[in-house]
Coordinates of C-alpha atoms in Angstrom, one line a residue:
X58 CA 116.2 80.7 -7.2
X59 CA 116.0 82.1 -3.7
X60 CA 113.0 81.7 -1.4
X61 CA 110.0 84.2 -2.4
X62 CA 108.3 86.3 -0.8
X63 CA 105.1 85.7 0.9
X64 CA 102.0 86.4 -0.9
X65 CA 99.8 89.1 1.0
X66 CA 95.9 88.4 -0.2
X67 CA 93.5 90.9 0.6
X68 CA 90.7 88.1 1.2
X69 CA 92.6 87.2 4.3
X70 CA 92.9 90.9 5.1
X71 CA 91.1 90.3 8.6
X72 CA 94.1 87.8 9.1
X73 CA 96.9 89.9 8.3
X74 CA 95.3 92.8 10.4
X75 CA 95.4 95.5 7.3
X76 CA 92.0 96.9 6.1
X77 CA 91.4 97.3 2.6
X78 CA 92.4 100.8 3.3
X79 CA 95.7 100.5 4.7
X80 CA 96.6 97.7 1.7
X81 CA 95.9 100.6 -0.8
X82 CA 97.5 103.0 1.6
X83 CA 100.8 100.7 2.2
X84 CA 100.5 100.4 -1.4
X85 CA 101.0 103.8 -2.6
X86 CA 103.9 104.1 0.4
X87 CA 105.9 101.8 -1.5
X88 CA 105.8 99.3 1.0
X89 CA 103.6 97.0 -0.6
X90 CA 103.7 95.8 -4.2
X91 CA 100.0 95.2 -6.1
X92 CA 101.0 92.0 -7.9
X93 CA 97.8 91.3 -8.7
X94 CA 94.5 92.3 -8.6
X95 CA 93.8 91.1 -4.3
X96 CA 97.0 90.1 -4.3
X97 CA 100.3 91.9 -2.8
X98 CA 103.8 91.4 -1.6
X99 CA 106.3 93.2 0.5
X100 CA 107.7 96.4 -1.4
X101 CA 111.3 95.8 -0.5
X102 CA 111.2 92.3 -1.3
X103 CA 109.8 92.5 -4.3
X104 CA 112.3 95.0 -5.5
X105 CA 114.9 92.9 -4.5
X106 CA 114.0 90.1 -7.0
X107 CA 115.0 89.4 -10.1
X108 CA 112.7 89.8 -13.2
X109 CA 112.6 85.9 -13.6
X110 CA 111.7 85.7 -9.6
X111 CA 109.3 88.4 -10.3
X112 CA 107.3 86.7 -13.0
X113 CA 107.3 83.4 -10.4
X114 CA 105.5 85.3 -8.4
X115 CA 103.0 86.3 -10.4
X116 CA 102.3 82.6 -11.6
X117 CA 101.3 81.8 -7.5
X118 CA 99.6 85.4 -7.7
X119 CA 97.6 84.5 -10.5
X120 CA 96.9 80.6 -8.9
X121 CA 95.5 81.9 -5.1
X122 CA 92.7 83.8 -7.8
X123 CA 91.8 81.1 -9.8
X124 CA 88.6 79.3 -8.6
X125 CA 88.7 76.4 -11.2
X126 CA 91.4 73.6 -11.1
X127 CA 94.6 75.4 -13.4
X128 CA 97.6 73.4 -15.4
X129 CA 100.2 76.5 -16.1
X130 CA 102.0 75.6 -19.2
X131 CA 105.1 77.1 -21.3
X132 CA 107.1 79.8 -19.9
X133 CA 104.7 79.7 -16.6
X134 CA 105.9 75.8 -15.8
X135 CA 109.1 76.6 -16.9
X136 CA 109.5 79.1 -14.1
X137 CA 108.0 76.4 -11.3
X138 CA 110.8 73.8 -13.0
X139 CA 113.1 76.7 -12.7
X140 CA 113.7 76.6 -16.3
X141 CA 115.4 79.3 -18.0
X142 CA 113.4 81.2 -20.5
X143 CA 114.4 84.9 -22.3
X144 CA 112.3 88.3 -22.0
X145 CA 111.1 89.0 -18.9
X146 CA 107.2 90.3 -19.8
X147 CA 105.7 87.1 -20.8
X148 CA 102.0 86.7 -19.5
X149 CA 100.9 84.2 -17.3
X150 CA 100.2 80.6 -19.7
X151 CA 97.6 78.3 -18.3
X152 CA 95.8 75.5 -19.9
X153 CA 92.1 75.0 -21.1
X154 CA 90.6 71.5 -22.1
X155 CA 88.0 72.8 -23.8
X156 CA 88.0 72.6 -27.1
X157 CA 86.1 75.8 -28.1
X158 CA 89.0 77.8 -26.3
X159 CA 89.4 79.3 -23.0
X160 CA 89.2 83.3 -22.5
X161 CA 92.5 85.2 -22.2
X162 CA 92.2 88.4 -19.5
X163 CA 93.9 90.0 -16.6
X164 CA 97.2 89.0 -18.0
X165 CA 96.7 85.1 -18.4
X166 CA 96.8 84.1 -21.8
X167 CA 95.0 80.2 -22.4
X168 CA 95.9 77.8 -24.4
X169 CA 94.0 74.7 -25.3
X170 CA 95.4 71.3 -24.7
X171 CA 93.5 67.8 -25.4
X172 CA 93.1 66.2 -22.4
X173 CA 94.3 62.7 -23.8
X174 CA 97.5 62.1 -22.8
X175 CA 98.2 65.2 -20.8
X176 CA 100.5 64.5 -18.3
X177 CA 100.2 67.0 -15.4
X178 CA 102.1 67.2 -12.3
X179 CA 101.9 69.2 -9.1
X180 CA 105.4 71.2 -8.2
X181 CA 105.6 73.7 -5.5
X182 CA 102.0 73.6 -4.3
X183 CA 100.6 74.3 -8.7
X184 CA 99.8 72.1 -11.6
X185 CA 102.0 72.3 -14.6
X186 CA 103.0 70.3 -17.9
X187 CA 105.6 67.8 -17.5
X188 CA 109.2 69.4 -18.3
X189 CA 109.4 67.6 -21.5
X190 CA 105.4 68.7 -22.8
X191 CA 106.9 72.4 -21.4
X192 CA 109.9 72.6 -23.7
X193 CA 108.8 71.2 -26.4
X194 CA 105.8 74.2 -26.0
X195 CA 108.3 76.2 -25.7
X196 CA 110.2 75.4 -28.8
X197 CA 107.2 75.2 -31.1
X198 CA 105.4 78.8 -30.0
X199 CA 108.6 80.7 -29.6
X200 CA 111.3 82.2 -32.0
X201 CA 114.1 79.8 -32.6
X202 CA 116.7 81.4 -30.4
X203 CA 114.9 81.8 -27.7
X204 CA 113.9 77.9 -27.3
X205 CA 117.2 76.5 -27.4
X206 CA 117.7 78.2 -24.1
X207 CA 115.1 75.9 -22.1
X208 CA 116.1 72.9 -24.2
X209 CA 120.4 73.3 -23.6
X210 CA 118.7 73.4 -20.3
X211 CA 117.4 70.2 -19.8
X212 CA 119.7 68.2 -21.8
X213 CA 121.6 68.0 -18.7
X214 CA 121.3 67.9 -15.2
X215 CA 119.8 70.3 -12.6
X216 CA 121.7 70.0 -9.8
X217 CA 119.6 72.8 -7.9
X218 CA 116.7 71.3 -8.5
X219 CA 117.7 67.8 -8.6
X220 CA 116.3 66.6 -11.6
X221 CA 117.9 64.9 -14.3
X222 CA 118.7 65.4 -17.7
X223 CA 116.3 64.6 -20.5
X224 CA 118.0 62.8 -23.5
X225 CA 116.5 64.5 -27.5
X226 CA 115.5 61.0 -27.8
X227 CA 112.8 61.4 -24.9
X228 CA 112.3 64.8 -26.0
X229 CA 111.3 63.6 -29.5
X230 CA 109.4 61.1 -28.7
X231 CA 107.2 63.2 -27.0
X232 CA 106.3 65.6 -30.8
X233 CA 104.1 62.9 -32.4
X234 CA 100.7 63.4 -32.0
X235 CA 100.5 66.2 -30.0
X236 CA 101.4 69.1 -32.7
X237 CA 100.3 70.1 -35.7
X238 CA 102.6 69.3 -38.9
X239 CA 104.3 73.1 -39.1
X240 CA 105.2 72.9 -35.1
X241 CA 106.4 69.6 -34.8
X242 CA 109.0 70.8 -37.7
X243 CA 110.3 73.7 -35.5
X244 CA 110.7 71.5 -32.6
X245 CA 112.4 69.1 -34.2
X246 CA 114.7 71.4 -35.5
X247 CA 115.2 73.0 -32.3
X248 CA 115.8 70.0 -30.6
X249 CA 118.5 68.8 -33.4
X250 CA 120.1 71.9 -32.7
X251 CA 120.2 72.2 -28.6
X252 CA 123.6 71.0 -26.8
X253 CA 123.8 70.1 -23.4
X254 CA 127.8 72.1 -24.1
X255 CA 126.0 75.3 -23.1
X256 CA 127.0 76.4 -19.9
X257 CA 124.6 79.5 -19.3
X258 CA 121.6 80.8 -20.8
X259 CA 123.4 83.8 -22.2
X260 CA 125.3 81.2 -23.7
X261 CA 122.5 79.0 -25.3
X262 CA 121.0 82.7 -26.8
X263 CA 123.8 83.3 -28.3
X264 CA 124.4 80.8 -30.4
X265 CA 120.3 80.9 -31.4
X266 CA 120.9 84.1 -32.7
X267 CA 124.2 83.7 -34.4
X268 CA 122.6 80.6 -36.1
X269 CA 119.8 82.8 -36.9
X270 CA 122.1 85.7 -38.2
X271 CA 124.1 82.9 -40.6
X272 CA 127.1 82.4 -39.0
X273 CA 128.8 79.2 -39.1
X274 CA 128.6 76.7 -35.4
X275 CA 131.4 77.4 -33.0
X276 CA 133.0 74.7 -31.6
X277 CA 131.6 74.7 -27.7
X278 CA 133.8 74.5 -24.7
X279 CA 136.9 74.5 -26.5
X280 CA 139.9 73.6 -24.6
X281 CA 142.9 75.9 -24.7
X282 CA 146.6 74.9 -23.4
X283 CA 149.9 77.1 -23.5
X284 CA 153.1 76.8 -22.0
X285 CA 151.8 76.4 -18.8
X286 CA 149.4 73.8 -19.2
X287 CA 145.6 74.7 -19.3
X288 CA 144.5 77.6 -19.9
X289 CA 140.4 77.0 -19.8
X290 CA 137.6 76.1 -21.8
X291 CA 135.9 78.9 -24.6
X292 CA 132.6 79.3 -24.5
X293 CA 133.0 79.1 -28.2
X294 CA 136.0 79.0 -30.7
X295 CA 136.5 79.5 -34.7
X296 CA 138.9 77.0 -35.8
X297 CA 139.3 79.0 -39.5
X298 CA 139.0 82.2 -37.9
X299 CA 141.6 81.7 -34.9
X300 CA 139.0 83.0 -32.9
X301 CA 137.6 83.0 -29.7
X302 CA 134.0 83.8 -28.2
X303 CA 133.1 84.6 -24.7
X304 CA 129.9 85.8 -23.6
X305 CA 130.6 87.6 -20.2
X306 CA 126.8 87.0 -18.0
X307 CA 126.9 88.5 -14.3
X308 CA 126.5 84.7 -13.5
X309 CA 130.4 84.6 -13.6
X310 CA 131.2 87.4 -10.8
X311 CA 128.5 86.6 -8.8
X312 CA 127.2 83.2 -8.6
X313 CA 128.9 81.0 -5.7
X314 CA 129.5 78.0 -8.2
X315 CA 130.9 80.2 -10.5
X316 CA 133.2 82.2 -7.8
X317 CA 134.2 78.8 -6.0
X318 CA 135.2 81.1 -2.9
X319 CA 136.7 83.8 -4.9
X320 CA 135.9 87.5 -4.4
X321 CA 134.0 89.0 -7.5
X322 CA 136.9 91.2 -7.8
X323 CA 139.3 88.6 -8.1
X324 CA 137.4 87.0 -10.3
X325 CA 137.5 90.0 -12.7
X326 CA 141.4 89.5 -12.5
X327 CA 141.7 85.8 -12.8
X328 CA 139.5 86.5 -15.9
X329 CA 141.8 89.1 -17.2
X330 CA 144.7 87.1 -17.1
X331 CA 143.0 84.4 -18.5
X332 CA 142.3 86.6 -21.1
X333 CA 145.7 87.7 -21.7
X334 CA 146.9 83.8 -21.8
X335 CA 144.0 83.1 -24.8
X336 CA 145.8 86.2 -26.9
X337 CA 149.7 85.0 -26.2
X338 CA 148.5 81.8 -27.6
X339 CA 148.2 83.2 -31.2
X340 CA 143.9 83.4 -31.0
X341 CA 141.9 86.2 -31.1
X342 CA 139.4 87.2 -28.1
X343 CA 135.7 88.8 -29.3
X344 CA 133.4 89.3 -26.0
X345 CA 129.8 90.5 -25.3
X346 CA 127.1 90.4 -22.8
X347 CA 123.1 90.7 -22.2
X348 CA 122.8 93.9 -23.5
X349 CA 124.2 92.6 -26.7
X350 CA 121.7 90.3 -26.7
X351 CA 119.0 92.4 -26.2
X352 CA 119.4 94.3 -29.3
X353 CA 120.7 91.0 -31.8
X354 CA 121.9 93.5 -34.4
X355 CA 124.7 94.4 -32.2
X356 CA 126.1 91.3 -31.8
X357 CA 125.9 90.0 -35.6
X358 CA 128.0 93.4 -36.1
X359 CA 130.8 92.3 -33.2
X360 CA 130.8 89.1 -34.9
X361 CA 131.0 89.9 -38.5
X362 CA 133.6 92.6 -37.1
X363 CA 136.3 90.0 -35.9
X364 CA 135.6 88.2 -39.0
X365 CA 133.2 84.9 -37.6
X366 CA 132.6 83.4 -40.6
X367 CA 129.2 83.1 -42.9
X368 CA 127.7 79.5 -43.6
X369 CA 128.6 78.4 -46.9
X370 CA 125.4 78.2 -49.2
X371 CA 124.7 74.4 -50.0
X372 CA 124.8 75.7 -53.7
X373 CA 127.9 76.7 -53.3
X374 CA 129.6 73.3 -52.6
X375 CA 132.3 72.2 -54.4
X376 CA 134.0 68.3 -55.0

């Protein structure tokens, strides 16, 4: 994640010589950004993040208004970890340790959490759950798809941010006696199901939802050789089907580690020919991106399409 923007708060508007005035005025300019109610940002910069950088910001915004100590849980601590999480208009998750339930306004939503054993730290200036006790959230309150992306996450290591991977086994060991009976089943399942394979979090959605849809599990990162020695690695291959699955994410022409001092361009061709190499091999080549993913109907039809093939009911065995 690049560096964000500085907060603006109108309490210090004294400070930052603007009158409450000229913050409304700059406001409706376009050269400030209301992020929150006393709290602003540059215009430009702001329009210059990303939706993921975005919602990071409103985490501090909502943080500089709190009074009261605040532990940010679930997709809110994910973004401090720099976790990946999907949708992009979550509200703000904090923490209340009062049994009887904290209020949810202004676009914070509470949750409560028994103090005993609560293990909070304090990243970038905020308090949030650990990154285990914030994945394991995440897998329990959110559809199924969606929490495999944090957990292929942490299964291995964050270079950017320098943390290391988490193991399932410390994962669930963390379940017991903090969730009820009906969440600590989804997690579990969840976390039975993450792979540390995943190399994006297009990637990791993807194979949520084609779980989700009933296809059978693609073999991850399957290595394909021709002729000329290596060809790559697939983000996902059909043995049965002879096919291959690529998700195509903006990651891949953009990114420096993904570019590795290639122009974007000629990353579109090295792709290509890549591509090109997969099909004179004798395998099929089905590809799709976000917007597929945005609209999960679209990519069970591309699927079922090329012919990925449907789990086999268990009633349908046969010796």
């Amino acid at each position: 994640m690049s560096e964000l923007p500085r907060l603006i708060l109108a309490r210090e508007h004294i400070q930052q010589g603007l009158t409450p005035k000229e913050l409304v005025k700059r406001c409706r300019a376009g050269g400030l950004v209301r992020v929150r109610h006393g709290v602003y940002v540059d215009g430009e910069a702001w329009r210059a993040l990303q939706p993921w950088e975005q919602y990071r910001i409103r985490v501090s915004a909502a943080a500089e208004t709190f009074t009261a100590r605040t532990v940010f849980a679930r997709h809110s601590a994910a973004s401090v970890w720099g976790v990946p999480t999907i949708g992009q208009r979550h509200p703000v998750h904090a923490l209340t340790l009062q049994s009887r339930g904290g209020r949810s306004r202004a676009g914070v939503r509470r949750h409560y959490a028994d103090p005993d054993g609560l293990k909070v730290f304090r990243r970038e200036g905020l308090l949030v759950t650990g990154r285990v006790r914030t994945v394991l959230d995440l897998a329990a309150f959110t559809p199924f798809a969606q929490a495999i992306v944090p957990l292929d996450h942490v299964l291995k290591p964050d270079a950017a941010h320098g943390l290391p991977a988490l193991s399932k086994e410390i994962l669930l060991a963390g379940v017991d006696g903090n969730y009820a009976a009906a969440a600590a089943r989804r997690i579990r399942t969840a976390v039975e199901f993450a792979d540390p394979r995943s190399g994006s979090p297009g990637e990791s959605y993807s194979r949520g939802l084609m779980c989700v849809a009933g296809f059978q599990p693609p073999e991850l990162q399957h290595e394909i050789r021709d002729g000329s020695g290596l060809v790559g690695y697939a983000d996902y291959y059909w043995k049965n089907a002879r096919l291959v699955g690529e998700f195509d994410g903006v990651e891949k022409y953009l990114k420096p580690e993904y570019l590795q001092g290639r122009t974007a361009s000629q990353a579109v061709v090295d792709e290509k020919e890549r591509e090109d190499r997969i099909r004179a091999a004798g395998l099929r080549v089905v590809r799709w991106v976000w917007a597929d993913l945005m609209e999960p109907a679209r990519l069970e039809q591309k699927l079922a399409a090329f012919g990925v093939p449907r789990r086999r009911a268990r009633s349908a065995a046969w010796p």
